[in-house]
Amino acid sequence: MAKRVQFSGDVAVESTFANEDYDRTAQEVAKLTYSDMMDLLKMKSQWRRDMERMMTERANREEEEQTILLPPQDDSPHHHQQQQASVFASAQEICT
């Protein structure tokens, strides 16, 4: 298996700040305190609970919409064949 790399023929050059104009040295990051870490963990936990609640509400809303839009389904094989026949009939009507 051979691999190929192809580059675009159009090259765009973007300029940035020169080394003397822009200091690229890393900044020292302050360590988190215990209370900072607890606050972050509480926020993360709250976000997870909020997301789960929103997902549950969305699933319930979609289920209600499906219940309203679709009539109750009969799972018998005879009913399934009738459904397929009606789908095919309507598709034929659309094509003609």
XYZ file of C-alpha atoms in Angstrom:
96
model
C 0.000 0.000 0.000
C 1.649 3.204 -1.168
C 0.856 6.490 0.471
C 0.787 9.753 -1.413
C 0.890 13.334 -0.304
C -0.305 16.134 -2.525
C 0.071 19.811 -1.788
C -1.978 22.650 -3.141
C -0.482 24.740 -5.897
C -1.754 27.922 -4.228
C 0.427 29.059 -1.351
C -0.698 31.849 0.946
C 1.887 33.465 3.188
C 0.634 35.054 6.384
C 2.884 37.301 8.393
C 2.937 37.384 12.170
C 4.812 39.424 14.697
C 8.591 39.266 14.524
C 10.525 37.838 17.476
C 11.617 41.295 18.591
C 8.014 42.600 18.454
C 6.306 39.759 20.287
C 7.501 38.017 23.429
C 6.956 34.262 23.073
C 8.307 33.190 26.449
C 6.018 30.963 28.491
C 4.268 32.500 31.452
C 4.362 30.850 34.824
C 1.005 29.376 35.752
C -0.234 29.730 39.301
C -1.049 26.486 41.111
C -4.652 25.798 41.997
C -5.612 25.946 45.620
C -7.767 23.289 47.245
C -10.808 25.573 47.156
C -10.192 26.373 43.461
C -10.090 22.659 42.691
C -13.278 22.044 44.680
C -15.022 24.879 42.828
C -13.982 23.407 39.481
C -15.154 19.930 40.466
C -18.493 21.329 41.662
C -18.952 23.202 38.379
C -18.089 20.074 36.399
C -20.554 18.032 38.429
C -23.272 20.657 37.983
C -22.653 20.815 34.225
C -22.982 17.028 34.021
C -26.285 17.098 35.954
C -27.561 19.949 33.775
C -26.598 18.079 30.609
C -28.284 14.872 31.789
C -31.428 16.833 32.681
C -31.469 18.568 29.284
C -30.917 15.279 27.448
C -33.757 13.652 29.398
C -36.061 16.594 28.669
C -35.143 16.442 24.983
C -35.759 12.686 24.806
C -39.118 13.110 26.553
C -40.089 15.952 24.223
C -39.122 13.938 21.130
C -41.036 10.930 22.447
C -44.124 13.096 22.998
C -43.810 14.539 19.488
C -43.557 11.041 18.016
C -46.601 9.954 20.010
C -48.581 12.932 18.722
C -47.449 12.573 15.097
C -47.629 8.794 14.719
C -50.685 6.643 15.430
C -50.194 3.665 17.744
C -48.452 0.842 15.908
C -49.798 -2.670 15.560
C -46.861 -5.097 15.566
C -48.710 -7.952 13.858
C -47.165 -9.230 10.575
C -50.412 -8.530 8.702
C -50.337 -4.875 9.803
C -46.664 -4.591 8.801
C -47.461 -5.885 5.290
C -50.284 -3.351 4.987
C -47.908 -0.565 6.006
C -45.336 -1.630 3.416
C -48.003 -1.860 0.723
C -49.252 1.638 1.523
C -45.700 3.007 1.381
C -45.079 1.381 -1.984
C -48.430 2.596 -3.314
C -47.695 6.161 -2.280
C -44.201 5.983 -3.798
C -45.708 4.795 -7.086
C -48.223 7.633 -6.968
C -45.411 10.133 -6.530
C -43.443 8.738 -9.477
C -46.375 8.775 -11.904
